[in-house]
Amino acid sequence: MTLFILAYAAGLFTIASPCIVPILPFVLARSGVPFTRGGLPLLVGLALTFAVVATLASVAGGWAIDLNRNGRVVALAVMALFGLTLLWPALAERVMAPLVALGTRLSDWAAQRGTNGDGRPADASRPVTAGASLLLGVATGLLWAPCAGPVMGLILTGAALRGPSLQTSLLLLAYGLGAATSLALGLAFGRRLLAHLPWSPQASGGVRRVLGAAVVAGAVVIALGADTGLLTRLSSVNTARLEQNLIDALRMAPTPAMAEPGQVAAAAALPAFLRPLFDGRSWVGAPLRPEDLRGKVVLVNFWTYSCINCLRTLPYVRAWADKYRDQGLVVIGAHTPEFAFEKDVGNVRKAAASLGVRYPVVIDNDFAIWRAFGNQAWPALYFIGVDGRVRHHTLGEGDYETSELLIQKLLAEARDRSETRQDISDVSGEGAQAPADAGNLQSGETYLGYNQATGFASPGGIRPGVASRYRAASSLPLNRWSLDGAWTIGGEFATLNDKGGSILHRFHARDLHLVLGPSARGQPVRFRVTIDGKPPGADHGTDIDADGFGSVKEERLYQLVRQAGQVTDRTFQIEFLDAGVHAYAFTFG
């Protein structure tokens, strides 16, 4: 129920997001129509269509992707046509003639029964426009679905972890209903505003033409990609904090399992959410026993080794583990995989060694520990006092000083001493573990497997699970990507079937990373990176040289770009000189 409330409330907040701007004219254009025939059908159509399209995105089969793309084209045409009918009444009469005729027949049918269906005398001269409004709502939903924010991403991530389900669809519907509610409030406000003006849309063709021009302009904005480009980035900047605060508020309330009282003294006294740690699991490093937690402050870090956000958090967790170990802090890394290769304990052991992780890491391949904590994201830090209660938890990066001060406070409580503030750790990550350049970060995680793929721009779209020859897009808008060469796009990753294939991505960020794996036989795959068609030079990442050359030898995240100068929109291309590479996801920083 918490997630449903979260999804609905996040939908409400879309009214404050620039991402909603292009569709506001479509809603306000119905302000002069009775709500039951204008606003209500439009909003219902919008919410239902958003849920359907977003559900298709979570399934992400090739047919669904094509349907969404073609649906947007049709929707743009509907929007533009609707705007033109507002500009030219004669065109409106011609276009609406079939609907008017249908409305007349329905009115005649109702008149034979003496009412319009609502207890009032029938009026056959009044055309029924609810169908037109519903159609407009469907079109608006098609256009709006790709422009959703962090909460939609959270829901789709859950679908990826658990598979598409009725719950996922209902969560997406709740998000759509929240947005429809906020638009309904905007519609009510718009109607009141128009009512207080000395003119109305019915009495002034000028207002009608202004609304029509706004609708056409909105369709043009969306056709140019601003809804998933500039406006989406503005939405992330302006509304992400609001949405994150809501997420934190709803999640910070401990679950019954987290709130169980009792000292962490022995196996029988362990809180329920800690017991899966000792349920016959594999460990990297020395395995812990329940008695190892007796009288200790515990920090559990949910991570996975190819996750860029997890990597940027690691320097802080390592520093705390070393600094406070002798004071009674036990750090446990709960490695919960995102990709199949991260389930291999040997891979995790190798990654932990290369990343300098010396504290114990428990393998959570079945997500049992994740579920016991009610966790929702990577990375996540859970701070547990000696009383066995989760005293605080954080999702994602940041707020490190607050976290370290809390560790100091919990350790002081464990020793029954007054809190004495210690110096905050001086932490600096290098390479992929360095903090992101948030001020220049305008590109988000991009998956290449069809289960979660978005922004694919090669002609013909994705052909799931079928060996196909793809062509690079003639031009790439920001945050779109394409393939060139012979590829097979699977659910989790894309596989290059022949040497010479490329991946291109138009991005805006200081850093670009790509999760890659060698061929199925484990043979290294050589590659070369270019930026805007040239060798990267000083902008090369830690896994390539200045000429852009590198090699995929293991399954992990590769840092390919770190711009040394001004950050602008750039076109990244990686050409593989050997066949067989597995490409999973882009991340940025």
Coordinates of C-alpha atoms in Angstrom, one line a residue:
M1 CA 0.0 0.0 0.0
T2 CA 2.9 2.3 0.7
L3 CA 4.2 2.0 -2.9
F4 CA 0.7 2.7 -4.2
I5 CA 0.5 5.9 -2.1
L6 CA 4.0 6.8 -3.3
A7 CA 3.2 6.3 -6.9
Y8 CA -0.1 8.3 -6.7
A9 CA 1.5 11.2 -4.8
A10 CA 4.4 11.3 -7.3
G11 CA 1.9 11.6 -10.1
L12 CA 0.4 14.6 -8.2
F13 CA 3.8 16.3 -8.2
T14 CA 4.0 16.2 -12.0
I15 CA 1.9 19.4 -12.1
A16 CA 5.1 21.2 -10.8
S17 CA 7.3 19.6 -13.4
P18 CA 8.2 21.3 -16.7
C19 CA 7.7 17.9 -18.3
I20 CA 3.9 18.6 -18.0
V21 CA 4.1 21.9 -19.9
P22 CA 3.5 20.5 -23.4
I23 CA 0.2 18.8 -22.5
L24 CA -1.3 21.6 -20.4
P25 CA -2.7 23.4 -23.5
F26 CA -4.5 20.2 -24.5
V27 CA -6.2 20.0 -21.0
L28 CA -7.0 23.7 -20.8
A29 CA -8.5 23.6 -24.3
R30 CA -11.3 21.5 -22.8
S31 CA -12.0 24.1 -20.0
G32 CA -15.1 25.4 -21.8
V33 CA -16.7 21.9 -22.1
P34 CA -18.7 20.4 -19.2
F35 CA -16.4 18.3 -17.1
T36 CA -18.2 15.0 -17.6
R37 CA -17.9 15.4 -21.4
G38 CA -14.6 17.2 -21.6
G39 CA -12.1 17.0 -18.7
L40 CA -13.2 13.7 -17.2
P41 CA -12.9 11.5 -20.3
L42 CA -9.6 13.2 -21.2
L43 CA -8.1 12.5 -17.9
V44 CA -9.4 8.9 -17.8
G45 CA -7.9 8.3 -21.3
L46 CA -4.6 9.8 -20.2
A47 CA -4.3 7.7 -17.0
L48 CA -5.3 4.4 -18.7
T49 CA -3.1 5.0 -21.7
F50 CA -0.1 5.9 -19.5
A51 CA -0.5 2.7 -17.5
V52 CA -0.8 0.6 -20.7
V53 CA 2.2 2.2 -22.5
A54 CA 4.4 2.2 -19.4
T55 CA 3.5 -1.5 -18.7
L56 CA 4.6 -2.3 -22.3
A57 CA 7.8 -0.5 -21.5
S58 CA 8.3 -2.8 -18.5
V59 CA 7.7 -5.8 -20.7
A60 CA 9.8 -4.1 -23.4
G61 CA 9.4 -6.6 -26.2
G62 CA 10.2 -5.4 -29.7
W63 CA 6.5 -5.3 -30.7
A64 CA 5.8 -3.2 -27.7
I65 CA 8.6 -0.8 -28.5
D66 CA 7.4 -0.4 -32.1
L67 CA 3.8 0.1 -30.8
N68 CA 5.0 2.9 -28.5
R69 CA 7.0 4.5 -31.3
N70 CA 4.2 4.3 -33.8
G71 CA 1.7 5.4 -31.2
R72 CA 3.7 8.5 -30.5
V73 CA 3.6 9.4 -34.2
V74 CA -0.1 8.9 -34.4
A75 CA -0.6 10.9 -31.2
L76 CA 1.5 13.8 -32.5
A77 CA -0.8 13.8 -35.6
V78 CA -3.9 13.8 -33.4
M79 CA -2.5 16.7 -31.3
A80 CA -1.5 18.8 -34.3
L81 CA -4.9 18.1 -35.9
F82 CA -6.7 19.1 -32.7
G83 CA -4.7 22.4 -32.5
L84 CA -5.5 23.2 -36.1
T85 CA -9.2 22.7 -35.5
L86 CA -9.0 25.3 -32.7
L87 CA -7.3 27.6 -35.2
W88 CA -9.8 27.1 -38.0
P89 CA -13.4 26.4 -37.0
A90 CA -14.3 25.3 -40.6
L91 CA -11.7 22.5 -40.3
A92 CA -13.2 21.6 -36.9
E93 CA -16.6 21.2 -38.4
R94 CA -15.3 18.9 -41.1
V95 CA -13.2 16.8 -38.8
M96 CA -15.8 16.6 -36.0
A97 CA -18.7 15.8 -38.4
P98 CA -18.6 12.0 -37.8
L99 CA -18.5 12.5 -34.0
V100 CA -21.3 15.1 -34.2
A101 CA -23.4 12.6 -36.3
L102 CA -22.7 9.9 -33.7
G103 CA -23.6 12.3 -30.9
T104 CA -26.8 13.2 -32.7
R105 CA -27.8 9.5 -33.1
L106 CA -27.0 8.9 -29.4
S107 CA -29.0 12.0 -28.5
D108 CA -31.9 10.8 -30.6
W109 CA -31.7 7.4 -28.9
A110 CA -31.9 9.0 -25.5
A111 CA -34.7 11.3 -26.7
Q112 CA -36.8 8.3 -27.5
R113 CA -36.6 7.5 -23.8
G114 CA -37.3 11.1 -22.8
T115 CA -34.0 12.0 -21.2
N116 CA -30.3 12.5 -21.9
G117 CA -29.5 9.6 -19.6
D118 CA -29.1 11.9 -16.5
G119 CA -32.7 12.6 -15.7
R120 CA -32.9 15.8 -17.7
P121 CA -35.0 16.4 -20.9
A122 CA -33.3 15.3 -24.0
D123 CA -31.7 17.9 -26.3
A124 CA -30.8 16.3 -29.6
S125 CA -29.1 19.5 -30.7
R126 CA -26.2 19.1 -28.3
P127 CA -23.4 16.9 -29.8
V128 CA -21.7 14.3 -27.5
T129 CA -18.0 15.2 -27.3
A130 CA -16.9 12.7 -24.6
G131 CA -15.5 10.4 -27.2
A132 CA -13.4 13.1 -28.7
S133 CA -12.1 14.0 -25.3
L134 CA -11.3 10.4 -24.5
L135 CA -9.4 10.2 -27.8
L136 CA -7.5 13.3 -26.9
G137 CA -6.6 11.8 -23.5
V138 CA -5.3 8.6 -25.1
A139 CA -3.1 10.7 -27.4
T140 CA -1.9 12.8 -24.5
G141 CA -1.0 9.6 -22.5
L142 CA 1.0 8.3 -25.4
L143 CA 3.0 11.5 -25.5
W144 CA 3.5 11.9 -21.8
A145 CA 4.5 8.3 -20.9
P146 CA 8.2 8.6 -21.9
C147 CA 8.6 11.8 -19.9
A148 CA 8.0 10.4 -16.4
G149 CA 10.5 10.9 -13.6
P150 CA 12.4 9.0 -10.9
V151 CA 9.3 7.3 -9.4
M152 CA 8.4 5.7 -12.7
G153 CA 12.0 4.5 -13.0
L154 CA 11.7 3.0 -9.5
I155 CA 8.6 1.1 -10.5
L156 CA 10.1 -0.2 -13.7
T157 CA 13.2 -1.3 -11.8
G158 CA 11.0 -3.3 -9.6
A159 CA 9.4 -4.9 -12.6
A160 CA 12.9 -5.8 -13.9
L161 CA 13.7 -7.5 -10.6
R162 CA 10.5 -9.4 -10.2
G163 CA 9.2 -9.5 -13.7
P164 CA 6.2 -7.7 -15.1
S165 CA 3.1 -8.2 -13.0
L166 CA -0.4 -7.0 -12.2
Q167 CA 1.1 -5.0 -9.3
T168 CA 3.5 -3.2 -11.6
S169 CA 0.6 -2.2 -13.9
L170 CA -1.5 -1.1 -11.0
L171 CA 1.4 1.0 -9.6
L172 CA 1.8 2.7 -13.0
L173 CA -2.0 3.3 -13.1
A174 CA -1.7 4.9 -9.7
Y175 CA 1.0 7.2 -11.0
G176 CA -1.2 8.1 -14.0
L177 CA -4.2 8.7 -11.8
G178 CA -2.1 11.0 -9.6
A179 CA -1.1 13.0 -12.6
A180 CA -4.7 13.1 -13.8
T181 CA -5.8 14.4 -10.4
S182 CA -3.3 17.2 -10.6
L183 CA -4.4 18.1 -14.1
A184 CA -8.0 18.0 -13.0
L185 CA -7.1 20.6 -10.3
G186 CA -5.4 22.6 -13.0
L187 CA -8.4 22.3 -15.2
A188 CA -10.7 23.5 -12.4
F189 CA -8.4 26.4 -11.8
G190 CA -8.3 27.2 -15.5
R191 CA -12.1 27.2 -15.7
R192 CA -12.4 29.5 -12.7
L193 CA -9.8 31.9 -14.2
L194 CA -11.7 32.0 -17.6
A195 CA -15.0 32.6 -15.7
H196 CA -13.6 35.7 -14.1
L197 CA -12.3 37.2 -17.3
P198 CA -14.6 39.5 -19.4
W199 CA -14.6 37.0 -22.2
S200 CA -14.7 33.3 -22.7
P201 CA -13.6 30.8 -25.3
Q202 CA -17.1 30.5 -26.5
A203 CA -17.4 34.3 -27.0
S204 CA -14.0 35.0 -28.4
G205 CA -12.3 33.4 -31.3
G206 CA -9.0 35.0 -30.2
V207 CA -8.7 32.8 -27.1
R208 CA -9.6 29.7 -29.2
R209 CA -6.8 30.6 -31.6
V210 CA -4.3 31.2 -28.8
L211 CA -5.1 27.7 -27.4
G212 CA -4.9 26.2 -30.8
A213 CA -1.5 27.8 -31.4
A214 CA -0.3 26.5 -28.0
V215 CA -1.5 23.0 -28.9
V216 CA 0.4 23.0 -32.2
A217 CA 3.5 24.4 -30.5
G218 CA 3.3 21.7 -27.9
A219 CA 3.2 19.0 -30.6
V220 CA 6.2 20.6 -32.3
V221 CA 8.1 20.7 -29.0
I222 CA 7.4 17.0 -28.5
A223 CA 8.2 16.1 -32.1
L224 CA 11.6 17.7 -31.6
G225 CA 12.3 15.5 -28.6
A226 CA 12.1 18.2 -26.0
D227 CA 9.7 16.1 -23.9
T228 CA 12.4 13.4 -23.4
G229 CA 15.3 15.8 -23.7
L230 CA 15.4 19.3 -22.2
L231 CA 12.1 19.1 -20.3
T232 CA 13.0 15.7 -18.8
R233 CA 16.3 17.1 -17.6
L234 CA 14.6 20.2 -16.2
S235 CA 12.1 17.9 -14.5
S236 CA 15.0 15.9 -12.9
V237 CA 16.6 19.1 -11.6
N238 CA 13.4 20.8 -10.3
T239 CA 11.3 17.9 -9.0
A240 CA 13.7 15.1 -8.2
R241 CA 14.4 16.5 -4.7
L242 CA 10.6 16.7 -4.0
E243 CA 10.0 13.2 -5.2
Q244 CA 13.1 11.9 -3.3
N245 CA 11.8 13.6 -0.1
L246 CA 8.5 11.7 -0.5
I247 CA 10.3 8.5 -1.1
D248 CA 12.4 9.0 2.0
A249 CA 9.4 9.9 4.1
L250 CA 7.4 6.8 3.1
R251 CA 10.4 4.5 3.3
M252 CA 11.9 5.8 6.5
A253 CA 9.1 4.3 8.6
P254 CA 10.6 1.0 9.7
T255 CA 8.8 -2.1 8.8
P256 CA 7.6 -4.4 11.6
A257 CA 10.7 -6.6 11.0
M258 CA 13.0 -3.6 11.4
A259 CA 11.4 -2.4 14.5
E260 CA 11.7 -5.6 16.5
P261 CA 13.2 -4.9 19.9
G262 CA 15.9 -6.8 21.6
Q263 CA 19.7 -6.9 21.9
V264 CA 21.8 -8.5 19.2
A265 CA 23.1 -11.0 21.6
A266 CA 22.8 -14.5 20.0
A267 CA 21.2 -16.2 17.0
A268 CA 17.8 -16.6 18.8
A269 CA 17.8 -12.9 19.6
L270 CA 18.6 -11.7 16.1
P271 CA 15.9 -9.4 14.5
A272 CA 14.1 -11.2 11.7
F273 CA 15.6 -8.9 9.0
L274 CA 19.2 -10.0 10.0
R275 CA 18.6 -13.8 10.1
P276 CA 18.9 -14.3 6.3
L277 CA 22.5 -13.3 6.6
F278 CA 23.3 -16.5 8.4
D279 CA 21.1 -18.8 6.3
G280 CA 23.8 -21.0 4.9
R281 CA 25.1 -18.2 2.5
S282 CA 28.4 -17.8 0.7
W283 CA 30.7 -15.1 1.9
V284 CA 33.6 -13.2 0.4
G285 CA 36.1 -12.7 3.1
A286 CA 35.8 -14.3 6.6
P287 CA 32.1 -15.4 7.2
L288 CA 30.4 -13.7 10.1
R289 CA 28.5 -15.6 12.8
P290 CA 25.5 -14.2 14.8
E291 CA 27.7 -13.9 17.9
D292 CA 30.0 -11.6 16.0
L293 CA 27.3 -9.0 16.1
R294 CA 26.9 -9.1 19.9
G295 CA 27.2 -5.6 21.3
K296 CA 28.1 -4.2 18.0
V297 CA 26.9 -1.3 15.8
V298 CA 26.2 -2.8 12.3
L299 CA 26.3 -1.1 8.9
V300 CA 24.8 -3.1 6.0
N301 CA 25.7 -1.8 2.6
F302 CA 23.6 -3.2 -0.3
W303 CA 25.7 -3.0 -3.5
T304 CA 26.6 -4.7 -6.7
Y305 CA 30.0 -4.4 -8.3
S306 CA 29.0 -3.0 -11.7
C307 CA 26.8 -0.3 -10.3
I308 CA 28.4 3.2 -10.7
N309 CA 26.5 4.7 -7.7
C310 CA 27.7 1.8 -5.6
L311 CA 31.3 2.3 -6.7
R312 CA 31.2 6.0 -5.8
T313 CA 29.9 5.1 -2.3
L314 CA 32.5 2.5 -1.6
P315 CA 35.4 4.8 -0.6
Y316 CA 33.3 6.1 2.3
V317 CA 32.2 2.7 3.4
R318 CA 35.8 1.4 3.3
A319 CA 37.0 4.3 5.3
W320 CA 34.4 3.8 8.0
A321 CA 35.1 0.1 8.2
D322 CA 38.8 0.7 8.8
K323 CA 38.4 3.8 11.1
Y324 CA 35.7 2.4 13.4
R325 CA 36.4 -1.3 13.4
D326 CA 38.2 -1.2 16.8
Q327 CA 35.5 1.0 18.3
G328 CA 32.8 -1.6 17.7
L329 CA 31.5 -1.1 14.1
V330 CA 30.8 -4.2 11.9
V331 CA 30.4 -3.4 8.2
I332 CA 28.7 -6.0 6.1
G333 CA 28.4 -5.8 2.3
A334 CA 25.3 -7.4 1.0
H335 CA 26.0 -8.1 -2.7
T336 CA 22.7 -8.3 -4.5
P337 CA 23.3 -8.7 -8.2
E338 CA 21.6 -6.7 -11.0
F339 CA 23.1 -8.7 -13.9
A340 CA 23.5 -12.5 -14.2
F341 CA 27.3 -12.3 -14.3
E342 CA 27.3 -10.7 -10.8
K343 CA 25.8 -13.8 -9.3
D344 CA 29.1 -15.6 -9.9
V345 CA 30.9 -15.7 -6.5
G346 CA 34.2 -15.9 -8.2
N347 CA 33.5 -12.6 -10.0
V348 CA 32.4 -11.0 -6.8
R349 CA 35.5 -12.2 -5.0
K350 CA 37.7 -10.8 -7.8
A351 CA 35.8 -7.5 -7.9
A352 CA 36.0 -7.0 -4.1
A353 CA 39.8 -7.6 -4.1
S354 CA 40.3 -5.1 -7.0
L355 CA 38.1 -2.5 -5.3
G356 CA 39.8 -2.8 -1.9
V357 CA 36.8 -4.2 0.0
R358 CA 38.2 -5.9 3.1
Y359 CA 35.1 -6.1 5.2
P360 CA 32.9 -9.3 4.9
V361 CA 30.6 -9.5 1.9
V362 CA 27.6 -11.8 2.0
I363 CA 26.1 -13.1 -1.3
D364 CA 22.4 -12.3 -1.8
N365 CA 21.7 -13.8 -5.2
D366 CA 18.2 -14.7 -4.3
F367 CA 17.4 -11.2 -2.9
A368 CA 16.3 -12.8 0.4
I369 CA 18.3 -10.2 2.5
W370 CA 17.1 -7.4 0.2
R371 CA 13.5 -8.4 0.8
A372 CA 14.0 -8.9 4.6
F373 CA 15.2 -5.3 4.8
G374 CA 12.4 -4.1 2.4
N375 CA 15.2 -2.5 0.4
Q376 CA 14.4 -0.7 -2.9
A377 CA 17.7 0.5 -4.5
W378 CA 21.4 0.3 -5.0
P379 CA 23.3 1.5 -3.1
A380 CA 21.6 1.5 0.3
L381 CA 23.1 1.9 3.8
Y382 CA 21.3 0.6 6.9
F383 CA 22.6 1.7 10.3
I384 CA 21.7 -0.7 13.1
G385 CA 22.2 0.0 16.8
V386 CA 23.1 -2.5 19.5
D387 CA 19.4 -2.6 20.4
G388 CA 18.8 -4.4 17.1
R389 CA 16.8 -1.6 15.5
V390 CA 17.5 0.1 12.2
R391 CA 18.2 3.7 13.4
H392 CA 18.6 5.2 9.9
H393 CA 19.0 4.3 6.3
T394 CA 19.9 6.1 3.1
L395 CA 19.3 5.2 -0.5
G396 CA 21.7 6.3 -3.2
E397 CA 24.8 8.5 -2.9
G398 CA 25.5 11.5 -0.7
D399 CA 24.9 12.7 2.8
Y400 CA 28.1 11.0 3.9
E401 CA 28.9 13.4 6.8
T402 CA 25.5 12.9 8.4
S403 CA 26.0 9.1 8.0
E404 CA 29.4 9.2 9.7
L405 CA 28.1 11.4 12.6
L406 CA 25.4 8.8 13.1
I407 CA 28.0 6.0 13.3
Q408 CA 29.8 8.0 16.0
K409 CA 26.6 8.5 17.9
L410 CA 25.6 4.8 17.8
L411 CA 29.1 3.8 18.9
A412 CA 28.9 6.2 21.8
E413 CA 25.6 4.8 22.9
A414 CA 27.0 1.3 22.7
R415 CA 29.7 2.2 25.1
D416 CA 27.2 4.1 27.3
R417 CA 29.1 7.3 27.0
S418 CA 28.2 10.8 26.0
E419 CA 28.7 11.5 22.4
T420 CA 32.1 12.8 21.5
R421 CA 32.5 14.1 18.0
Q422 CA 35.5 12.8 16.0
D423 CA 36.9 14.2 12.9
I424 CA 35.1 13.4 9.7
S425 CA 37.0 11.1 7.4
D426 CA 38.8 12.7 4.5
V427 CA 37.7 10.5 1.6
S428 CA 38.6 10.9 -2.1
G429 CA 37.7 8.3 -4.7
E430 CA 39.6 7.8 -7.9
G431 CA 38.6 6.7 -11.4
A432 CA 35.1 5.4 -11.5
Q433 CA 34.9 5.8 -7.7
A434 CA 35.3 9.6 -7.9
P435 CA 32.2 11.7 -7.1
A436 CA 30.0 12.6 -10.0
D437 CA 30.0 16.0 -11.6
A438 CA 26.3 16.6 -10.7
G439 CA 26.2 20.1 -12.1
N440 CA 26.9 18.8 -15.6
L441 CA 25.1 15.5 -15.4
Q442 CA 22.2 15.5 -17.9
S443 CA 22.3 11.9 -19.1
G444 CA 20.9 8.9 -17.2
E445 CA 21.4 5.2 -17.0
T446 CA 20.7 3.6 -20.4
Y447 CA 20.2 -0.2 -20.7
L448 CA 21.0 -2.0 -24.0
G449 CA 19.0 -5.2 -23.2
Y450 CA 15.4 -5.1 -24.5
N451 CA 14.0 -5.7 -21.0
Q452 CA 14.7 -2.1 -20.0
A453 CA 16.0 -0.4 -23.2
T454 CA 15.0 3.2 -23.8
G455 CA 16.1 5.8 -26.3
F456 CA 17.0 3.4 -29.1
A457 CA 17.3 5.3 -32.4
S458 CA 18.5 2.8 -35.1
P459 CA 16.0 2.6 -38.0
G460 CA 13.6 -0.3 -37.6
G461 CA 13.8 -0.4 -33.8
I462 CA 14.8 -3.3 -31.6
R463 CA 14.3 -6.9 -32.8
P464 CA 14.4 -8.8 -29.6
G465 CA 16.5 -12.0 -29.5
V466 CA 17.0 -12.1 -33.3
A467 CA 20.3 -11.8 -35.0
S468 CA 19.9 -8.6 -37.1
R469 CA 22.0 -6.0 -38.9
Y470 CA 21.4 -2.6 -37.5
R471 CA 22.3 0.8 -39.0
A472 CA 23.5 3.8 -37.0
A473 CA 20.9 6.6 -36.9
S474 CA 21.7 9.4 -39.3
S475 CA 21.6 11.9 -36.4
L476 CA 21.3 11.3 -32.7
P477 CA 19.3 13.6 -30.4
L478 CA 20.6 14.0 -26.9
N479 CA 20.2 10.8 -24.7
R480 CA 19.5 8.6 -27.7
W481 CA 21.7 5.7 -28.8
S482 CA 22.0 3.3 -31.8
L483 CA 23.8 0.2 -33.0
D484 CA 25.8 -0.4 -36.2
G485 CA 26.6 -3.9 -37.4
A486 CA 25.4 -7.4 -36.7
W487 CA 23.9 -7.6 -33.2
T488 CA 21.5 -9.8 -31.2
I489 CA 19.7 -7.7 -28.5
G490 CA 18.8 -10.0 -25.6
G491 CA 16.7 -9.2 -22.6
E492 CA 19.8 -8.3 -20.5
F493 CA 22.5 -7.3 -23.0
A494 CA 23.3 -6.9 -26.6
T495 CA 25.8 -9.3 -28.3
L496 CA 28.0 -8.4 -31.2
N497 CA 27.9 -11.3 -33.8
D498 CA 30.6 -10.1 -36.1
K499 CA 33.7 -7.8 -35.7
G500 CA 33.4 -4.2 -36.6
G501 CA 30.1 -3.4 -34.9
S502 CA 29.6 -0.1 -33.0
I503 CA 27.5 1.5 -30.3
L504 CA 26.8 5.3 -30.5
H505 CA 25.4 7.5 -27.8
R506 CA 24.7 11.2 -27.6
F507 CA 25.3 12.3 -24.0
H508 CA 25.9 15.2 -21.7
A509 CA 28.1 14.4 -18.7
R510 CA 31.7 14.5 -17.5
D511 CA 32.0 10.7 -17.3
L512 CA 30.7 7.9 -19.5
H513 CA 30.8 4.3 -18.4
L514 CA 29.7 1.1 -20.1
V515 CA 29.1 -2.3 -18.5
L516 CA 30.8 -4.8 -20.8
G517 CA 31.7 -8.5 -20.9
P518 CA 34.0 -10.6 -23.1
S519 CA 32.8 -13.2 -25.5
A520 CA 30.9 -16.3 -24.3
R521 CA 34.2 -18.2 -24.6
G522 CA 35.9 -15.6 -22.4
Q523 CA 38.2 -14.3 -25.1
P524 CA 39.1 -10.6 -24.8
V525 CA 37.5 -8.2 -27.2
R526 CA 39.5 -5.2 -28.4
F527 CA 37.8 -1.9 -29.0
R528 CA 38.4 1.8 -29.9
V529 CA 36.5 4.8 -28.6
T530 CA 36.0 8.1 -30.4
I531 CA 34.3 11.3 -29.2
D532 CA 32.7 13.4 -31.9
G533 CA 34.6 11.3 -34.4
K534 CA 38.0 11.9 -32.9
P535 CA 40.3 10.1 -30.5
P536 CA 39.5 11.2 -26.9
G537 CA 43.0 12.5 -26.0
A538 CA 42.9 14.1 -22.6
D539 CA 39.2 13.1 -22.3
H540 CA 39.9 9.4 -22.1
G541 CA 38.7 7.3 -19.2
T542 CA 40.8 5.0 -17.0
D543 CA 40.1 1.9 -19.1
I544 CA 41.3 3.3 -22.4
D545 CA 44.4 5.3 -23.6
A546 CA 44.5 8.7 -25.2
D547 CA 44.0 7.1 -28.7
G548 CA 40.8 5.4 -27.4
F549 CA 42.0 1.8 -27.5
G550 CA 41.1 -0.7 -24.8
S551 CA 40.1 -4.3 -24.3
V552 CA 37.2 -6.1 -22.6
K553 CA 38.8 -8.9 -20.5
E554 CA 36.2 -9.4 -17.8
E555 CA 32.6 -8.5 -17.0
R556 CA 32.5 -5.2 -15.2
L557 CA 32.0 -1.5 -15.6
Y558 CA 34.5 0.3 -17.8
Q559 CA 35.2 4.0 -17.5
L560 CA 35.6 5.2 -21.1
V561 CA 35.2 9.0 -20.9
R562 CA 36.3 11.5 -18.3
Q563 CA 36.2 15.0 -19.9
A564 CA 39.0 17.2 -18.8
G565 CA 37.5 20.4 -20.2
Q566 CA 34.1 22.0 -20.7
V567 CA 31.3 19.5 -20.6
T568 CA 29.0 19.8 -23.6
D569 CA 26.7 17.5 -25.7
R570 CA 29.1 14.9 -27.2
T571 CA 28.6 11.9 -29.5
F572 CA 30.4 8.8 -28.1
Q573 CA 31.2 5.8 -30.4
I574 CA 32.8 2.5 -29.4
E575 CA 33.9 0.2 -32.3
F576 CA 34.7 -3.4 -31.4
L577 CA 37.5 -4.9 -33.3
D578 CA 36.5 -8.5 -32.3
A579 CA 33.2 -10.2 -32.2
G580 CA 31.3 -11.6 -29.1
V581 CA 31.2 -8.6 -26.8
H582 CA 28.3 -8.3 -24.3
A583 CA 27.1 -4.8 -23.8
Y584 CA 24.8 -4.2 -20.8
A585 CA 24.3 -0.5 -19.8
F586 CA 25.6 3.0 -20.0
T587 CA 26.0 5.1 -16.8
F588 CA 27.2 8.6 -16.4
G589 CA 28.8 10.9 -13.8

